[in-house]
Short mmCIF file of N, CA and C in Angstrom, two decimals:
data_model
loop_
_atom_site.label_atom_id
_atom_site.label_comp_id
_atom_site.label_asym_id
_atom_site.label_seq_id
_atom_site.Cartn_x
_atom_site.Cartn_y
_atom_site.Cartn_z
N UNK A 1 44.99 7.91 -2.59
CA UNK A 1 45.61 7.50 -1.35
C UNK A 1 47.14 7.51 -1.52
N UNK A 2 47.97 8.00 -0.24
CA UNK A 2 49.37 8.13 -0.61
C UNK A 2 49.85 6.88 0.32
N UNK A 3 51.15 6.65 0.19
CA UNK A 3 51.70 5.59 1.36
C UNK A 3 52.88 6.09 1.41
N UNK A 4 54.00 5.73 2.35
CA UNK A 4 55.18 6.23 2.67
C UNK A 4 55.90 5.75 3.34
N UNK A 5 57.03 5.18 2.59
CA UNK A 5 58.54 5.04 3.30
C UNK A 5 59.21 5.73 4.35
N UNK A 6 59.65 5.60 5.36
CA UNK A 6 60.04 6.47 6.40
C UNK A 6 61.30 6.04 6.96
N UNK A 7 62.36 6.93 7.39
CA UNK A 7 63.16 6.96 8.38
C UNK A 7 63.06 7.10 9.67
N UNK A 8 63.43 6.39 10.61
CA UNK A 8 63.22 7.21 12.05
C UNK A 8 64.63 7.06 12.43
N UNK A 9 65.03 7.74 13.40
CA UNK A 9 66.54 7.61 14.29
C UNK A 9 66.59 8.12 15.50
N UNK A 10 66.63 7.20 16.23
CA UNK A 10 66.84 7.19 17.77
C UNK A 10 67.90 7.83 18.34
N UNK A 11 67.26 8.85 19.25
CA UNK A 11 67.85 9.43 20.15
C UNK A 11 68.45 8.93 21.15
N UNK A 12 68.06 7.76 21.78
CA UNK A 12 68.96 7.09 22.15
C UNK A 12 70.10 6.31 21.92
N UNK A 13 70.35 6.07 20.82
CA UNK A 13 71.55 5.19 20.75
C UNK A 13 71.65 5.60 18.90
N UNK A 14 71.27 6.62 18.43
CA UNK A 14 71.29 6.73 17.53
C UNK A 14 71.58 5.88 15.96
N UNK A 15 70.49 4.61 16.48
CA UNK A 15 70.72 3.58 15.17
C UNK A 15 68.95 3.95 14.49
N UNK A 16 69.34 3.31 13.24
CA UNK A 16 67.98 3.87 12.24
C UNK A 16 67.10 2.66 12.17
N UNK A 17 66.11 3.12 11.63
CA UNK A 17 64.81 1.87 11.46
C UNK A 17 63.77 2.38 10.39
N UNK A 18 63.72 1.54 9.41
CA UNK A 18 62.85 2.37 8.06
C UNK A 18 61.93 1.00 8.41
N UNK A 19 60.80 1.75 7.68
CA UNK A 19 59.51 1.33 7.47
C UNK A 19 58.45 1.84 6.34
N UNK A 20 57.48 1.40 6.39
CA UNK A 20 55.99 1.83 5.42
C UNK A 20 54.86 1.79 5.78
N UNK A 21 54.33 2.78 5.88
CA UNK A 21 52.79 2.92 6.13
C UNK A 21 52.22 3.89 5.32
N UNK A 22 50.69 3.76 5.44
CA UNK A 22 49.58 4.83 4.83
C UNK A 22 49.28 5.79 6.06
N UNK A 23 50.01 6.50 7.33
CA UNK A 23 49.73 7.31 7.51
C UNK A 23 50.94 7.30 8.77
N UNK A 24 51.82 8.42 7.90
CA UNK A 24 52.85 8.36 8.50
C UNK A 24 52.97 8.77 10.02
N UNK A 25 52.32 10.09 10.30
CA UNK A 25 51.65 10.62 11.85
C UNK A 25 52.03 9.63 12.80
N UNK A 26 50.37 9.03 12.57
CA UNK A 26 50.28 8.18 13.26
C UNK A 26 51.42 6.68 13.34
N UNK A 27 52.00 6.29 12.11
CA UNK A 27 52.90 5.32 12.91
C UNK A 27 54.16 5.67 13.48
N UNK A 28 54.66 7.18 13.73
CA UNK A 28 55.40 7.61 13.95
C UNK A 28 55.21 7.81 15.52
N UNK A 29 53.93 8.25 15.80
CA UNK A 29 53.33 8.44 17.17
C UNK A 29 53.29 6.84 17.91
N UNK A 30 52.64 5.77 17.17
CA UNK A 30 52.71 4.82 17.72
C UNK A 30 54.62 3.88 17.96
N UNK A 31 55.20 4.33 16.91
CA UNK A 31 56.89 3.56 17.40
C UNK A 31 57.18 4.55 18.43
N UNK A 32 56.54 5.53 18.91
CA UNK A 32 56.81 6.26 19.96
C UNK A 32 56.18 5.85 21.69
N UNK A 33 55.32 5.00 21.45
CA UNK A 33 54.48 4.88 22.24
C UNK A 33 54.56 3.72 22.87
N UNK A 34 56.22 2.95 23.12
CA UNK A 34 55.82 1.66 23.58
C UNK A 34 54.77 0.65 23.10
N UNK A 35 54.27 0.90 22.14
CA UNK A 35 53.41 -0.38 21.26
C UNK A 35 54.19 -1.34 20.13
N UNK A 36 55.57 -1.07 19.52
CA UNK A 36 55.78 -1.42 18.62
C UNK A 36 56.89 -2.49 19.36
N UNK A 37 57.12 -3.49 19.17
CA UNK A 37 58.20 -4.55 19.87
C UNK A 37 59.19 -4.33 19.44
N UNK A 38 59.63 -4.09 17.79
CA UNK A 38 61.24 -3.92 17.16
C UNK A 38 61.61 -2.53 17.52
N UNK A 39 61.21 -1.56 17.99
CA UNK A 39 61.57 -0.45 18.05
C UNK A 39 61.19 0.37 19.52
N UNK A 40 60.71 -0.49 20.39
CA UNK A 40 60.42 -0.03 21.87
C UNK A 40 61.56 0.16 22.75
N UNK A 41 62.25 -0.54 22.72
CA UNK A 41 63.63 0.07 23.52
C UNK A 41 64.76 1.08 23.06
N UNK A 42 64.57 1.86 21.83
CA UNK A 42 65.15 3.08 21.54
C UNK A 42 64.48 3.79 21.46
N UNK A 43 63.45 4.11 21.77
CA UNK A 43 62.73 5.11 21.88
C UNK A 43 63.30 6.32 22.97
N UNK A 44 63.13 7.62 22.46
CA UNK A 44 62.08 8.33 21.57
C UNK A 44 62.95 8.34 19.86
N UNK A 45 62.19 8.05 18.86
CA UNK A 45 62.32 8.38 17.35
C UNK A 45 61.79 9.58 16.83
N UNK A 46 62.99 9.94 16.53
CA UNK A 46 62.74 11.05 15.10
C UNK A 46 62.35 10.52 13.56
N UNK A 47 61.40 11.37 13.28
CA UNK A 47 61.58 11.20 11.95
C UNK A 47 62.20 12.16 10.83
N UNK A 48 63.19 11.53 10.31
CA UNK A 48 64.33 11.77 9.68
C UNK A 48 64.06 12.33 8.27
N UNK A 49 63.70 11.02 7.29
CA UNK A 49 63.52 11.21 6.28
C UNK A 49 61.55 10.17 5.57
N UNK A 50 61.29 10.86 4.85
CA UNK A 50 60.02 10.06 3.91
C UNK A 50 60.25 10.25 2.54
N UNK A 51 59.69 9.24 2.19
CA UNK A 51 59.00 9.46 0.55
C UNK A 51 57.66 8.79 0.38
N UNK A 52 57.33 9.17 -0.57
CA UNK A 52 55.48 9.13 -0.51
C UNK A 52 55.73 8.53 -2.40
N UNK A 53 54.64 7.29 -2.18
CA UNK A 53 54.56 6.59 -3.32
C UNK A 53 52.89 6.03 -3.53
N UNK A 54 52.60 6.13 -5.22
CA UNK A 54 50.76 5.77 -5.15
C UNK A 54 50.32 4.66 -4.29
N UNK A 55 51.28 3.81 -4.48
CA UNK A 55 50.64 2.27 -3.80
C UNK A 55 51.75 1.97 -2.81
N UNK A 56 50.80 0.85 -2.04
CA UNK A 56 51.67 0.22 -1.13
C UNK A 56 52.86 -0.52 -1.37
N UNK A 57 52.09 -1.48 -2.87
CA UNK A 57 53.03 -2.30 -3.45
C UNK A 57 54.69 -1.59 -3.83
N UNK A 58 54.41 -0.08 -4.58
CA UNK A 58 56.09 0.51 -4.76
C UNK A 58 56.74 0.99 -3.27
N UNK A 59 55.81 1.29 -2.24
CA UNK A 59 56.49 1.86 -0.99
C UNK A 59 57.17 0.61 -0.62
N UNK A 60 56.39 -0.57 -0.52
CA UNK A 60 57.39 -1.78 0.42
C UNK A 60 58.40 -2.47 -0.87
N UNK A 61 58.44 -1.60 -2.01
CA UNK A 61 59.81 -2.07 -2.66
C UNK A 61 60.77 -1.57 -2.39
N UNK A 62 60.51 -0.21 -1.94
CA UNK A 62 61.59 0.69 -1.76
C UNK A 62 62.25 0.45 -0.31
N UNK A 63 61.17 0.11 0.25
CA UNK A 63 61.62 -0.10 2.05
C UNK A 63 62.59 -1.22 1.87
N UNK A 64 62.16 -2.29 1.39
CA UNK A 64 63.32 -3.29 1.23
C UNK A 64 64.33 -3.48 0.45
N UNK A 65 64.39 -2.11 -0.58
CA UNK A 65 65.26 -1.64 -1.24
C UNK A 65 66.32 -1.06 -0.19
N UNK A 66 65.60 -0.10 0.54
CA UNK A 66 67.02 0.47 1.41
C UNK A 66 67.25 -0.33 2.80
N UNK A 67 66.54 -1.59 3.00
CA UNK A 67 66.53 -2.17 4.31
C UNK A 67 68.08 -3.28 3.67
N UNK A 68 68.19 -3.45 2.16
CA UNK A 68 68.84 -4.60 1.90
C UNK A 68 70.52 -3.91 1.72
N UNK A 69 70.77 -2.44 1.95
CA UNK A 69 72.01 -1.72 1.54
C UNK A 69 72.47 -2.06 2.98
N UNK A 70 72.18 -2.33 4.00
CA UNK A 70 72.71 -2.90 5.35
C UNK A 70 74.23 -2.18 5.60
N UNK A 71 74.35 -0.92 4.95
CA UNK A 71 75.52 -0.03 5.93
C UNK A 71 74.13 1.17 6.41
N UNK A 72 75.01 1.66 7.42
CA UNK A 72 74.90 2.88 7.71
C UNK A 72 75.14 4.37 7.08
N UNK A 73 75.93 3.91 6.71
CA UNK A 73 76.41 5.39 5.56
C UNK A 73 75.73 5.57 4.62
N UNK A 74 75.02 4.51 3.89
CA UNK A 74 74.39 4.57 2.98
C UNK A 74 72.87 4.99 3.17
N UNK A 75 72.47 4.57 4.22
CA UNK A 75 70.92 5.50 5.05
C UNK A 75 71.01 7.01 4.91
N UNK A 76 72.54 7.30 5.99
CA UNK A 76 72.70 8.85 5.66
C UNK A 76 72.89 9.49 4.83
N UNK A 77 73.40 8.83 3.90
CA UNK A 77 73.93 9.70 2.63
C UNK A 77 72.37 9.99 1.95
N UNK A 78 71.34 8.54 1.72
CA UNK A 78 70.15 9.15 1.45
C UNK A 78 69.64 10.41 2.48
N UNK A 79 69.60 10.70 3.45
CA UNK A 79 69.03 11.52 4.63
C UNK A 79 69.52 12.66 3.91
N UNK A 80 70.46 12.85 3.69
CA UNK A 80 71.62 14.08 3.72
C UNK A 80 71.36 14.94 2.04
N UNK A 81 70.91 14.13 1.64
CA UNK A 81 70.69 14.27 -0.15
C UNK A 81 69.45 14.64 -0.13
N UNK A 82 68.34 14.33 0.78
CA UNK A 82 66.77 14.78 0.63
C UNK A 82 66.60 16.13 0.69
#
C-alpha cells in the first residue's frame, strides 16, 4: 500500500494547501467537490506537487514537516525542485 503527501494550489487566489492520503485521485476530486470545509472556498485545486511514502505514519511526518516551514517560498522552491 502507498500513501501520499500532496500539494494543491488554487486557482483562485493562488494560496497552497498540503495534505495526506492513501489515494490521492480521489482526495483531490473530493477538495474539488465542495465536500471539504478548509479548502471549499478556493476551489478549483490543482495538484501541484506529491510524494509517495510506505506508511501513513512517514507521509503525516512529512506533511507536518512542510506544513511547519509556514513561508511561501519555501512550498515553491520544493514545487520547483520536483
Amino acid at each position: 500500500m502507498k500513501f501520499y503527501i500532496y500539494v494543491l494550489k488554487s486557482e483562485l487566489n493562488k494560496s497552497y494547501y498540503v495534505g495526506s492520503t492513501e489515494n490521492i485521485n480521489d482526495r483531490v476530486k473530493l477538495h474539488n467537490s465542495w465536500l471539504v470545509q478548509s479548502t471549499k472556498r478556493y476551489i478549483p485545486w490543482d495538484l501541484v506537487y506529491r510524494e509517495e511514502f510506505p506508511n501513513l505514519s512517514l507521509a503525516r511526518k512529512r506533511e507536518l514537516k512542510i506544513k511547519s516551514w509556514k513561508k511561501r517560498a519555501a512550498i515553491e522552491k520544493l514545487i520547483s525542485n520536483a
